Amino acid sequence: MKVLVSLNFPPLGIDMLKKEGLDVTVWMNDIPMTREQLIQATQKHDVLLSSSIYTLDADFLERNKHLKLISQFAVGYNNIDIKKAAELGIPVTNTPNAMTDATADIAFGLMMAVSRKMFYMHKKIISGDWGHFRPQANLGIELKGKTVGILGMGRIGSAFAKRCHGAYDMNVIYHNRTPNPEMEKELDASYVSFEELLKESDVLSVHAGLSNETKGLFNADAFSKMKPSAIFINTARGGLHDEKSLIDALQNHVIWGAGLDVTNPEPMKKNNPLLHMENVAITPHIGSATIEARNEMSRLAALNIIQFSKGEPLTNLVNPEI
């Protein structure tokens, strides 16, 4: 079975595939393949170990309907036309759990950075503008006892909520497709409507998947319903928020601050107004960027392929309808 590894992923998983005797081709260039390069290379392989940076839409899948498996090096898979893959009988797998702690840490770090204007203050030092002590300048917001709202109380949302509750005794509210009794018991979290989430959150952190229902969910109307002292955090997908609406909300003091590990679009242009705002902290989509998380993602992505090659049940199958 021929496996195409479409990026220079950590060697842990690649070594696993080779030890199983699979025929592995690795794209070693740090620059991703072009769409046409990926299509042509995939046509020569049975399995694609892919990444969310590649768009595997209906056209791509039609041109590669011979694929026996797509193993996604990520938790999310909105870059793949899952319905089309199912129609063509192509199993798709992902790597859940691998980046839970790493991404929750990024969300927590962004919340802290925004609340104390850390990124902006760092830039002032670099520019030589440390200045003198001013009692009412550079003031941030304390987080202790505040209300944190979670959109998407899954693995990452729950891990983030635990950090907030444990570190700052924050009151936890959340909105989810279904209630999460475990978190309600452990954190005394309260399930609320989306409208209540917007209205009551001092910090609102997004951990939902990107879908037709959630795309652009945080728009001008949503921001207008939040507290003027609220902090918006998005470490899920940039498409969940409308960036122009977010910029307007911050510039017009509709909300207090924002922390983003994902932007809309990506990559962000260097002249984006968000990069120069006092109450904004942005990182370049590095939620899973720890040695531990990326190694585990590599291991799980390889394990999915190995299970398939042996005819074993796929632990992380995302389209079981096939």
PDB file of C-alpha atoms in Angstrom:
ATOM      1  CA  MET A   1       0.000   0.000   0.000  1.00  0.00           C
ATOM      2  CA  LYS A   2       1.433   3.355  -1.067  1.00  0.00           C
ATOM      3  CA  VAL A   3       1.155   6.241   1.382  1.00  0.00           C
ATOM      4  CA  LEU A   4       1.667   9.904   0.472  1.00  0.00           C
ATOM      5  CA  VAL A   5       2.752  12.065   3.418  1.00  0.00           C
ATOM      6  CA  SER A   6       1.833  15.517   2.137  1.00  0.00           C
ATOM      7  CA  LEU A   7       3.963  17.600   4.535  1.00  0.00           C
ATOM      8  CA  ASN A   8       7.176  17.153   6.485  1.00  0.00           C
ATOM      9  CA  PHE A   9       5.395  15.820   9.582  1.00  0.00           C
ATOM     10  CA  PRO A  10       7.287  14.703  12.735  1.00  0.00           C
ATOM     11  CA  PRO A  11       9.182  11.475  12.005  1.00  0.00           C
ATOM     12  CA  LEU A  12       7.572   9.456  14.798  1.00  0.00           C
ATOM     13  CA  GLY A  13       4.545   8.531  12.720  1.00  0.00           C
ATOM     14  CA  ILE A  14       6.473   8.206   9.454  1.00  0.00           C
ATOM     15  CA  ASP A  15       8.856   5.741  11.113  1.00  0.00           C
ATOM     16  CA  MET A  16       5.835   3.740  12.342  1.00  0.00           C
ATOM     17  CA  LEU A  17       4.541   3.446   8.775  1.00  0.00           C
ATOM     18  CA  LYS A  18       7.913   2.345   7.422  1.00  0.00           C
ATOM     19  CA  LYS A  19       8.293  -0.271  10.164  1.00  0.00           C
ATOM     20  CA  GLU A  20       4.996  -1.761   9.036  1.00  0.00           C
ATOM     21  CA  GLY A  21       6.482  -2.203   5.569  1.00  0.00           C
ATOM     22  CA  LEU A  22       4.299   0.396   3.891  1.00  0.00           C
ATOM     23  CA  ASP A  23       5.578   2.222   0.815  1.00  0.00           C
ATOM     24  CA  VAL A  24       5.907   5.795   2.092  1.00  0.00           C
ATOM     25  CA  THR A  25       6.567   8.948   0.057  1.00  0.00           C
ATOM     26  CA  VAL A  26       7.216  12.115   2.082  1.00  0.00           C
ATOM     27  CA  TRP A  27       6.988  15.675   0.761  1.00  0.00           C
ATOM     28  CA  MET A  28      10.136  17.086   2.387  1.00  0.00           C
ATOM     29  CA  ASN A  29       9.796  20.696   1.256  1.00  0.00           C
ATOM     30  CA  ASP A  30       8.713  23.140   4.000  1.00  0.00           C
ATOM     31  CA  ILE A  31       6.531  24.888   1.405  1.00  0.00           C
ATOM     32  CA  PRO A  32       3.274  22.933   0.909  1.00  0.00           C
ATOM     33  CA  MET A  33       2.416  21.407  -2.445  1.00  0.00           C
ATOM     34  CA  THR A  34       0.321  23.378  -4.865  1.00  0.00           C
ATOM     35  CA  ARG A  35      -3.151  22.011  -5.465  1.00  0.00           C
ATOM     36  CA  GLU A  36      -2.129  20.480  -8.777  1.00  0.00           C
ATOM     37  CA  GLN A  37       1.017  18.952  -7.281  1.00  0.00           C
ATOM     38  CA  LEU A  38      -1.060  17.388  -4.529  1.00  0.00           C
ATOM     39  CA  ILE A  39      -3.630  16.019  -7.003  1.00  0.00           C
ATOM     40  CA  GLN A  40      -0.986  14.490  -9.244  1.00  0.00           C
ATOM     41  CA  ALA A  41       0.998  13.022  -6.354  1.00  0.00           C
ATOM     42  CA  THR A  42      -2.125  11.595  -4.717  1.00  0.00           C
ATOM     43  CA  GLN A  43      -3.113   9.860  -7.956  1.00  0.00           C
ATOM     44  CA  LYS A  44      -0.034   7.637  -7.529  1.00  0.00           C
ATOM     45  CA  HIS A  45      -0.863   6.579  -3.965  1.00  0.00           C
ATOM     46  CA  ASP A  46      -3.492   4.587  -2.099  1.00  0.00           C
ATOM     47  CA  VAL A  47      -3.524   6.605   1.129  1.00  0.00           C
ATOM     48  CA  LEU A  48      -3.147  10.344   1.749  1.00  0.00           C
ATOM     49  CA  LEU A  49      -1.807  11.618   5.065  1.00  0.00           C
ATOM     50  CA  SER A  50      -3.091  15.151   4.767  1.00  0.00           C
ATOM     51  CA  SER A  51      -3.302  18.417   6.676  1.00  0.00           C
ATOM     52  CA  SER A  52      -5.993  21.031   7.178  1.00  0.00           C
ATOM     53  CA  ILE A  53      -3.993  23.448   5.004  1.00  0.00           C
ATOM     54  CA  TYR A  54      -5.046  21.456   1.935  1.00  0.00           C
ATOM     55  CA  THR A  55      -8.571  21.747   0.508  1.00  0.00           C
ATOM     56  CA  LEU A  56      -9.863  18.288  -0.331  1.00  0.00           C
ATOM     57  CA  ASP A  57     -13.099  19.338  -2.005  1.00  0.00           C
ATOM     58  CA  ALA A  58     -15.433  17.403  -4.294  1.00  0.00           C
ATOM     59  CA  ASP A  59     -13.276  18.081  -7.356  1.00  0.00           C
ATOM     60  CA  PHE A  60     -10.134  16.859  -5.598  1.00  0.00           C
ATOM     61  CA  LEU A  61     -11.904  13.721  -4.406  1.00  0.00           C
ATOM     62  CA  GLU A  62     -13.403  12.987  -7.834  1.00  0.00           C
ATOM     63  CA  ARG A  63      -9.933  13.162  -9.328  1.00  0.00           C
ATOM     64  CA  ASN A  64      -8.681  10.836  -6.614  1.00  0.00           C
ATOM     65  CA  LYS A  65     -11.651   8.510  -6.155  1.00  0.00           C
ATOM     66  CA  HIS A  66      -9.230   5.581  -6.021  1.00  0.00           C
ATOM     67  CA  LEU A  67      -8.104   6.605  -2.521  1.00  0.00           C
ATOM     68  CA  LYS A  68      -8.558   3.940   0.117  1.00  0.00           C
ATOM     69  CA  LEU A  69      -8.091   6.275   3.103  1.00  0.00           C
ATOM     70  CA  ILE A  70      -7.486   9.903   4.045  1.00  0.00           C
ATOM     71  CA  SER A  71      -5.702  10.302   7.376  1.00  0.00           C
ATOM     72  CA  GLN A  72      -6.001  13.889   8.581  1.00  0.00           C
ATOM     73  CA  PHE A  73      -3.150  15.348  10.667  1.00  0.00           C
ATOM     74  CA  ALA A  74      -5.558  17.480  12.716  1.00  0.00           C
ATOM     75  CA  VAL A  75      -8.653  17.318  14.867  1.00  0.00           C
ATOM     76  CA  GLY A  76     -10.757  19.455  12.525  1.00  0.00           C
ATOM     77  CA  TYR A  77     -11.650  18.286   9.033  1.00  0.00           C
ATOM     78  CA  ASN A  78     -13.719  21.116   7.566  1.00  0.00           C
ATOM     79  CA  ASN A  79     -11.176  21.259   4.726  1.00  0.00           C
ATOM     80  CA  ILE A  80     -12.492  17.901   3.488  1.00  0.00           C
ATOM     81  CA  ASP A  81     -15.804  17.356   1.714  1.00  0.00           C
ATOM     82  CA  ILE A  82     -16.878  14.572   4.071  1.00  0.00           C
ATOM     83  CA  LYS A  83     -20.171  13.982   2.257  1.00  0.00           C
ATOM     84  CA  LYS A  84     -18.364  13.458  -1.064  1.00  0.00           C
ATOM     85  CA  ALA A  85     -15.783  11.212   0.572  1.00  0.00           C
ATOM     86  CA  ALA A  86     -18.600   9.075   1.959  1.00  0.00           C
ATOM     87  CA  GLU A  87     -20.270   8.893  -1.466  1.00  0.00           C
ATOM     88  CA  LEU A  88     -16.995   7.636  -2.925  1.00  0.00           C
ATOM     89  CA  GLY A  89     -16.474   5.185  -0.056  1.00  0.00           C
ATOM     90  CA  ILE A  90     -13.309   6.888   1.204  1.00  0.00           C
ATOM     91  CA  PRO A  91     -12.804   6.634   4.986  1.00  0.00           C
ATOM     92  CA  VAL A  92     -11.525   9.794   6.678  1.00  0.00           C
ATOM     93  CA  THR A  93      -9.765   9.758  10.055  1.00  0.00           C
ATOM     94  CA  ASN A  94      -8.428  12.495  12.343  1.00  0.00           C
ATOM     95  CA  THR A  95      -6.260  12.919  15.443  1.00  0.00           C
ATOM     96  CA  PRO A  96      -8.491  13.859  18.410  1.00  0.00           C
ATOM     97  CA  ASN A  97      -7.110  14.393  21.922  1.00  0.00           C
ATOM     98  CA  ALA A  98      -3.562  14.973  20.677  1.00  0.00           C
ATOM     99  CA  MET A  99      -3.715  18.763  20.904  1.00  0.00           C
ATOM    100  CA  THR A 100      -6.252  19.232  23.690  1.00  0.00           C
ATOM    101  CA  ASP A 101      -3.869  20.549  26.341  1.00  0.00           C
ATOM    102  CA  ALA A 102      -1.701  22.508  23.919  1.00  0.00           C
ATOM    103  CA  THR A 103      -4.667  24.386  22.457  1.00  0.00           C
ATOM    104  CA  ALA A 104      -6.292  24.968  25.843  1.00  0.00           C
ATOM    105  CA  ASP A 105      -2.987  26.469  27.006  1.00  0.00           C
ATOM    106  CA  ILE A 106      -2.909  28.848  24.037  1.00  0.00           C
ATOM    107  CA  ALA A 107      -6.475  29.994  24.753  1.00  0.00           C
ATOM    108  CA  PHE A 108      -5.637  30.513  28.422  1.00  0.00           C
ATOM    109  CA  GLY A 109      -2.425  32.355  27.555  1.00  0.00           C
ATOM    110  CA  LEU A 110      -4.206  34.649  25.108  1.00  0.00           C
ATOM    111  CA  MET A 111      -6.829  35.440  27.730  1.00  0.00           C
ATOM    112  CA  MET A 112      -4.105  36.459  30.184  1.00  0.00           C
ATOM    113  CA  ALA A 113      -2.186  38.409  27.550  1.00  0.00           C
ATOM    114  CA  VAL A 114      -5.266  40.372  26.475  1.00  0.00           C
ATOM    115  CA  SER A 115      -6.397  41.096  30.027  1.00  0.00           C
ATOM    116  CA  ARG A 116      -3.033  42.730  30.807  1.00  0.00           C
ATOM    117  CA  LYS A 117      -2.210  44.092  27.313  1.00  0.00           C
ATOM    118  CA  MET A 118       1.009  42.077  27.306  1.00  0.00           C
ATOM    119  CA  PHE A 119       1.670  41.968  23.562  1.00  0.00           C
ATOM    120  CA  TYR A 120       1.110  45.710  23.175  1.00  0.00           C
ATOM    121  CA  MET A 121       3.280  46.537  26.185  1.00  0.00           C
ATOM    122  CA  HIS A 122       6.071  44.375  24.796  1.00  0.00           C
ATOM    123  CA  LYS A 123       5.936  46.320  21.529  1.00  0.00           C
ATOM    124  CA  LYS A 124       6.276  49.588  23.474  1.00  0.00           C
ATOM    125  CA  ILE A 125       9.517  48.370  25.041  1.00  0.00           C
ATOM    126  CA  ILE A 126      10.876  47.396  21.616  1.00  0.00           C
ATOM    127  CA  SER A 127      10.017  50.849  20.267  1.00  0.00           C
ATOM    128  CA  GLY A 128      11.804  52.520  23.209  1.00  0.00           C
ATOM    129  CA  ASP A 129       8.570  53.798  24.727  1.00  0.00           C
ATOM    130  CA  TRP A 130       8.818  52.389  28.254  1.00  0.00           C
ATOM    131  CA  GLY A 131       8.186  55.807  29.753  1.00  0.00           C
ATOM    132  CA  HIS A 132       7.673  56.773  33.380  1.00  0.00           C
ATOM    133  CA  PHE A 133       5.235  55.429  35.954  1.00  0.00           C
ATOM    134  CA  ARG A 134       1.683  56.690  35.454  1.00  0.00           C
ATOM    135  CA  PRO A 135      -0.848  55.388  38.000  1.00  0.00           C
ATOM    136  CA  GLN A 136      -3.755  55.336  35.553  1.00  0.00           C
ATOM    137  CA  ALA A 137      -1.964  54.186  32.414  1.00  0.00           C
ATOM    138  CA  ASN A 138      -1.637  50.689  30.931  1.00  0.00           C
ATOM    139  CA  LEU A 139      -4.407  49.302  33.105  1.00  0.00           C
ATOM    140  CA  GLY A 140      -5.646  45.788  32.482  1.00  0.00           C
ATOM    141  CA  ILE A 141      -8.466  43.642  33.834  1.00  0.00           C
ATOM    142  CA  GLU A 142      -8.251  41.030  36.589  1.00  0.00           C
ATOM    143  CA  LEU A 143      -9.810  37.650  35.861  1.00  0.00           C
ATOM    144  CA  LYS A 144     -10.473  36.311  39.351  1.00  0.00           C
ATOM    145  CA  GLY A 145     -14.148  35.527  39.918  1.00  0.00           C
ATOM    146  CA  LYS A 146     -15.203  36.630  36.418  1.00  0.00           C
ATOM    147  CA  THR A 147     -17.567  34.628  34.191  1.00  0.00           C
ATOM    148  CA  VAL A 148     -16.016  32.654  31.357  1.00  0.00           C
ATOM    149  CA  GLY A 149     -18.310  31.557  28.552  1.00  0.00           C
ATOM    150  CA  ILE A 150     -17.421  28.565  26.398  1.00  0.00           C
ATOM    151  CA  LEU A 151     -18.858  27.936  22.947  1.00  0.00           C
ATOM    152  CA  GLY A 152     -18.192  24.244  22.399  1.00  0.00           C
ATOM    153  CA  MET A 153     -17.680  22.310  25.629  1.00  0.00           C
ATOM    154  CA  GLY A 154     -15.810  19.429  24.007  1.00  0.00           C
ATOM    155  CA  ARG A 155     -12.309  18.227  24.850  1.00  0.00           C
ATOM    156  CA  ILE A 156     -10.530  21.558  24.351  1.00  0.00           C
ATOM    157  CA  GLY A 157     -13.356  23.715  25.680  1.00  0.00           C
ATOM    158  CA  SER A 158     -13.525  21.574  28.824  1.00  0.00           C
ATOM    159  CA  ALA A 159      -9.744  21.719  29.313  1.00  0.00           C
ATOM    160  CA  PHE A 160      -9.818  25.508  28.979  1.00  0.00           C
ATOM    161  CA  ALA A 161     -12.752  25.780  31.397  1.00  0.00           C
ATOM    162  CA  LYS A 162     -10.863  23.702  33.977  1.00  0.00           C
ATOM    163  CA  ARG A 163      -7.891  26.048  33.744  1.00  0.00           C
ATOM    164  CA  CYS A 164     -10.078  29.123  34.207  1.00  0.00           C
ATOM    165  CA  HIS A 165     -11.996  27.642  37.121  1.00  0.00           C
ATOM    166  CA  GLY A 166      -8.892  26.278  38.820  1.00  0.00           C
ATOM    167  CA  ALA A 167      -6.628  29.287  38.380  1.00  0.00           C
ATOM    168  CA  TYR A 168      -9.074  32.157  38.858  1.00  0.00           C
ATOM    169  CA  ASP A 169     -12.181  30.567  40.356  1.00  0.00           C
ATOM    170  CA  MET A 170     -14.081  31.767  37.302  1.00  0.00           C
ATOM    171  CA  ASN A 171     -17.769  31.031  36.966  1.00  0.00           C
ATOM    172  CA  VAL A 172     -18.258  28.759  33.925  1.00  0.00           C
ATOM    173  CA  ILE A 173     -21.182  28.986  31.516  1.00  0.00           C
ATOM    174  CA  TYR A 174     -21.336  27.257  28.154  1.00  0.00           C
ATOM    175  CA  HIS A 175     -23.352  26.654  25.017  1.00  0.00           C
ATOM    176  CA  ASN A 176     -23.061  23.365  23.187  1.00  0.00           C
ATOM    177  CA  ARG A 177     -25.064  21.195  20.811  1.00  0.00           C
ATOM    178  CA  THR A 178     -25.798  18.978  23.810  1.00  0.00           C
ATOM    179  CA  PRO A 179     -25.312  19.511  27.555  1.00  0.00           C
ATOM    180  CA  ASN A 180     -22.104  18.285  29.203  1.00  0.00           C
ATOM    181  CA  PRO A 181     -23.179  16.815  32.579  1.00  0.00           C
ATOM    182  CA  GLU A 182     -19.595  15.903  33.493  1.00  0.00           C
ATOM    183  CA  MET A 183     -18.420  19.517  33.353  1.00  0.00           C
ATOM    184  CA  GLU A 184     -21.568  20.708  35.076  1.00  0.00           C
ATOM    185  CA  LYS A 185     -20.775  18.393  37.982  1.00  0.00           C
ATOM    186  CA  GLU A 186     -17.015  19.020  38.077  1.00  0.00           C
ATOM    187  CA  LEU A 187     -17.013  22.797  37.549  1.00  0.00           C
ATOM    188  CA  ASP A 188     -20.569  23.708  38.501  1.00  0.00           C
ATOM    189  CA  ALA A 189     -20.854  24.888  34.889  1.00  0.00           C
ATOM    190  CA  SER A 190     -24.199  26.119  33.608  1.00  0.00           C
ATOM    191  CA  TYR A 191     -25.667  25.361  30.196  1.00  0.00           C
ATOM    192  CA  VAL A 192     -27.083  28.551  28.642  1.00  0.00           C
ATOM    193  CA  SER A 193     -28.502  29.697  25.324  1.00  0.00           C
ATOM    194  CA  PHE A 194     -26.213  31.362  22.796  1.00  0.00           C
ATOM    195  CA  GLU A 195     -27.901  34.696  23.537  1.00  0.00           C
ATOM    196  CA  GLU A 196     -27.211  34.289  27.263  1.00  0.00           C
ATOM    197  CA  LEU A 197     -23.626  33.295  26.516  1.00  0.00           C
ATOM    198  CA  LEU A 198     -23.082  36.564  24.662  1.00  0.00           C
ATOM    199  CA  LYS A 199     -24.789  38.626  27.338  1.00  0.00           C
ATOM    200  CA  GLU A 200     -23.239  37.125  30.484  1.00  0.00           C
ATOM    201  CA  SER A 201     -19.623  36.304  29.523  1.00  0.00           C
ATOM    202  CA  ASP A 202     -16.737  38.436  30.746  1.00  0.00           C
ATOM    203  CA  VAL A 203     -14.500  36.204  28.632  1.00  0.00           C
ATOM    204  CA  LEU A 204     -16.030  34.309  25.706  1.00  0.00           C
ATOM    205  CA  SER A 205     -13.819  31.560  24.285  1.00  0.00           C
ATOM    206  CA  VAL A 206     -14.679  29.710  21.081  1.00  0.00           C
ATOM    207  CA  HIS A 207     -13.961  25.977  20.784  1.00  0.00           C
ATOM    208  CA  ALA A 208     -16.552  24.925  18.191  1.00  0.00           C
ATOM    209  CA  GLY A 209     -16.052  23.354  14.799  1.00  0.00           C
ATOM    210  CA  LEU A 210     -16.534  25.326  11.592  1.00  0.00           C
ATOM    211  CA  SER A 211     -19.724  24.448   9.740  1.00  0.00           C
ATOM    212  CA  ASN A 212     -22.453  26.134   7.725  1.00  0.00           C
ATOM    213  CA  GLU A 213     -24.217  26.843  11.024  1.00  0.00           C
ATOM    214  CA  THR A 214     -21.199  28.361  12.787  1.00  0.00           C
ATOM    215  CA  LYS A 215     -19.502  30.207   9.919  1.00  0.00           C
ATOM    216  CA  GLY A 216     -19.462  33.927  10.713  1.00  0.00           C
ATOM    217  CA  LEU A 217     -21.401  33.290  13.921  1.00  0.00           C
ATOM    218  CA  PHE A 218     -19.544  36.090  15.671  1.00  0.00           C
ATOM    219  CA  ASN A 219     -20.597  39.049  13.596  1.00  0.00           C
ATOM    220  CA  ALA A 220     -21.616  42.625  14.335  1.00  0.00           C
ATOM    221  CA  ASP A 221     -24.909  41.511  15.836  1.00  0.00           C
ATOM    222  CA  ALA A 222     -23.237  39.010  18.167  1.00  0.00           C
ATOM    223  CA  PHE A 223     -20.569  41.455  19.334  1.00  0.00           C
ATOM    224  CA  SER A 224     -23.228  44.095  20.005  1.00  0.00           C
ATOM    225  CA  LYS A 225     -24.835  41.774  22.553  1.00  0.00           C
ATOM    226  CA  MET A 226     -21.611  41.243  24.510  1.00  0.00           C
ATOM    227  CA  LYS A 227     -20.458  43.312  27.477  1.00  0.00           C
ATOM    228  CA  PRO A 228     -18.327  46.379  26.643  1.00  0.00           C
ATOM    229  CA  SER A 229     -15.814  44.912  29.121  1.00  0.00           C
ATOM    230  CA  ALA A 230     -15.787  41.468  27.454  1.00  0.00           C
ATOM    231  CA  ILE A 231     -12.804  39.641  25.982  1.00  0.00           C
ATOM    232  CA  PHE A 232     -13.315  37.484  22.863  1.00  0.00           C
ATOM    233  CA  ILE A 233     -10.998  34.483  22.383  1.00  0.00           C
ATOM    234  CA  ASN A 234     -10.891  32.315  19.249  1.00  0.00           C
ATOM    235  CA  THR A 235      -8.490  29.384  18.984  1.00  0.00           C
ATOM    236  CA  ALA A 236     -10.820  27.190  16.899  1.00  0.00           C
ATOM    237  CA  ARG A 237     -11.250  28.393  13.306  1.00  0.00           C
ATOM    238  CA  GLY A 238     -10.968  31.913  11.888  1.00  0.00           C
ATOM    239  CA  GLY A 239     -14.155  31.474   9.891  1.00  0.00           C
ATOM    240  CA  LEU A 240     -16.184  31.478  13.102  1.00  0.00           C
ATOM    241  CA  HIS A 241     -15.780  35.240  13.397  1.00  0.00           C
ATOM    242  CA  ASP A 242     -16.218  38.021  10.873  1.00  0.00           C
ATOM    243  CA  GLU A 243     -12.955  39.923  11.081  1.00  0.00           C
ATOM    244  CA  LYS A 244     -14.298  43.288   9.902  1.00  0.00           C
ATOM    245  CA  SER A 245     -17.025  43.091  12.537  1.00  0.00           C
ATOM    246  CA  LEU A 246     -14.439  42.239  15.174  1.00  0.00           C
ATOM    247  CA  ILE A 247     -12.248  45.184  14.170  1.00  0.00           C
ATOM    248  CA  ASP A 248     -15.243  47.535  14.294  1.00  0.00           C
ATOM    249  CA  ALA A 249     -16.326  46.166  17.687  1.00  0.00           C
ATOM    250  CA  LEU A 250     -12.881  46.780  19.154  1.00  0.00           C
ATOM    251  CA  GLN A 251     -12.361  50.189  17.584  1.00  0.00           C
ATOM    252  CA  ASN A 252     -15.787  51.366  18.749  1.00  0.00           C
ATOM    253  CA  HIS A 253     -15.398  49.886  22.259  1.00  0.00           C
ATOM    254  CA  VAL A 254     -18.302  47.502  21.762  1.00  0.00           C
ATOM    255  CA  ILE A 255     -16.105  44.854  23.416  1.00  0.00           C
ATOM    256  CA  TRP A 256     -12.913  45.344  25.422  1.00  0.00           C
ATOM    257  CA  GLY A 257     -10.376  43.027  23.833  1.00  0.00           C
ATOM    258  CA  ALA A 258      -9.634  39.955  21.727  1.00  0.00           C
ATOM    259  CA  GLY A 259      -7.160  37.093  21.630  1.00  0.00           C
ATOM    260  CA  LEU A 260      -6.827  35.115  18.413  1.00  0.00           C
ATOM    261  CA  ASP A 261      -4.818  32.074  17.387  1.00  0.00           C
ATOM    262  CA  VAL A 262      -6.889  31.876  14.207  1.00  0.00           C
ATOM    263  CA  THR A 263      -7.768  34.708  11.857  1.00  0.00           C
ATOM    264  CA  ASN A 264     -10.060  35.314   8.916  1.00  0.00           C
ATOM    265  CA  PRO A 265      -8.375  35.100   6.469  1.00  0.00           C
ATOM    266  CA  GLU A 266      -5.148  33.253   7.205  1.00  0.00           C
ATOM    267  CA  PRO A 267      -2.411  34.239   7.026  1.00  0.00           C
ATOM    268  CA  MET A 268      -3.177  37.712   8.332  1.00  0.00           C
ATOM    269  CA  LYS A 269      -1.687  40.683   6.474  1.00  0.00           C
ATOM    270  CA  LYS A 270       0.942  42.595   8.429  1.00  0.00           C
ATOM    271  CA  ASN A 271      -1.008  45.859   8.168  1.00  0.00           C
ATOM    272  CA  ASN A 272      -4.160  44.396   9.750  1.00  0.00           C
ATOM    273  CA  PRO A 273      -5.445  46.909  12.352  1.00  0.00           C
ATOM    274  CA  LEU A 274      -5.818  44.120  14.923  1.00  0.00           C
ATOM    275  CA  LEU A 275      -2.046  43.773  15.132  1.00  0.00           C
ATOM    276  CA  HIS A 276      -1.696  47.323  16.429  1.00  0.00           C
ATOM    277  CA  MET A 277      -4.517  47.449  18.952  1.00  0.00           C
ATOM    278  CA  GLU A 278      -3.779  47.817  22.639  1.00  0.00           C
ATOM    279  CA  ASN A 279      -6.191  45.145  23.883  1.00  0.00           C
ATOM    280  CA  VAL A 280      -5.486  42.478  21.247  1.00  0.00           C
ATOM    281  CA  ALA A 281      -3.112  39.498  21.286  1.00  0.00           C
ATOM    282  CA  ILE A 282      -2.612  37.357  18.181  1.00  0.00           C
ATOM    283  CA  THR A 283      -0.580  34.209  17.537  1.00  0.00           C
ATOM    284  CA  PRO A 284      -0.152  32.588  14.086  1.00  0.00           C
ATOM    285  CA  HIS A 285      -2.326  29.458  14.467  1.00  0.00           C
ATOM    286  CA  ILE A 286       0.069  27.650  16.804  1.00  0.00           C
ATOM    287  CA  GLY A 287      -2.481  25.998  19.075  1.00  0.00           C
ATOM    288  CA  SER A 288      -0.996  22.544  18.522  1.00  0.00           C
ATOM    289  CA  ALA A 289       2.611  23.733  18.273  1.00  0.00           C
ATOM    290  CA  THR A 290       4.252  21.777  21.062  1.00  0.00           C
ATOM    291  CA  ILE A 291       6.669  18.901  20.645  1.00  0.00           C
ATOM    292  CA  GLU A 292       4.338  16.646  22.587  1.00  0.00           C
ATOM    293  CA  ALA A 293       1.185  17.532  20.646  1.00  0.00           C
ATOM    294  CA  ARG A 294       2.716  17.306  17.181  1.00  0.00           C
ATOM    295  CA  ASN A 295       4.373  13.976  17.993  1.00  0.00           C
ATOM    296  CA  GLU A 296       1.068  12.588  19.237  1.00  0.00           C
ATOM    297  CA  MET A 297      -0.703  13.877  16.123  1.00  0.00           C
ATOM    298  CA  SER A 298       1.916  12.128  13.998  1.00  0.00           C
ATOM    299  CA  ARG A 299       1.491   8.916  15.983  1.00  0.00           C
ATOM    300  CA  LEU A 300      -2.306   8.930  15.733  1.00  0.00           C
ATOM    301  CA  ALA A 301      -2.311   9.787  12.018  1.00  0.00           C
ATOM    302  CA  ALA A 302       0.039   6.848  11.397  1.00  0.00           C
ATOM    303  CA  LEU A 303      -1.948   4.554  13.678  1.00  0.00           C
ATOM    304  CA  ASN A 304      -5.080   5.262  11.655  1.00  0.00           C
ATOM    305  CA  ILE A 305      -3.267   4.146   8.495  1.00  0.00           C
ATOM    306  CA  ILE A 306      -1.785   1.057  10.144  1.00  0.00           C
ATOM    307  CA  GLN A 307      -5.180  -0.005  11.486  1.00  0.00           C
ATOM    308  CA  PHE A 308      -6.616   0.320   7.986  1.00  0.00           C
ATOM    309  CA  SER A 309      -3.760  -1.638   6.404  1.00  0.00           C
ATOM    310  CA  LYS A 310      -4.418  -4.513   8.828  1.00  0.00           C
ATOM    311  CA  GLY A 311      -8.172  -4.466   8.333  1.00  0.00           C
ATOM    312  CA  GLU A 312      -8.745  -3.401  11.930  1.00  0.00           C
ATOM    313  CA  PRO A 313     -11.554  -1.065  13.105  1.00  0.00           C
ATOM    314  CA  LEU A 314     -10.611   2.576  12.673  1.00  0.00           C
ATOM    315  CA  THR A 315     -10.477   4.231  16.108  1.00  0.00           C
ATOM    316  CA  ASN A 316     -10.712   7.786  14.816  1.00  0.00           C
ATOM    317  CA  LEU A 317     -13.097   7.430  11.855  1.00  0.00           C
ATOM    318  CA  VAL A 318     -15.045  10.641  11.218  1.00  0.00           C
ATOM    319  CA  ASN A 319     -17.414   9.339   8.508  1.00  0.00           C
ATOM    320  CA  PRO A 320     -18.700   6.024   9.894  1.00  0.00           C
ATOM    321  CA  GLU A 321     -21.660   6.167   7.496  1.00  0.00           C
ATOM    322  CA  ILE A 322     -19.462   4.542   4.829  1.00  0.00           C
TER     323      ILE A 322
END
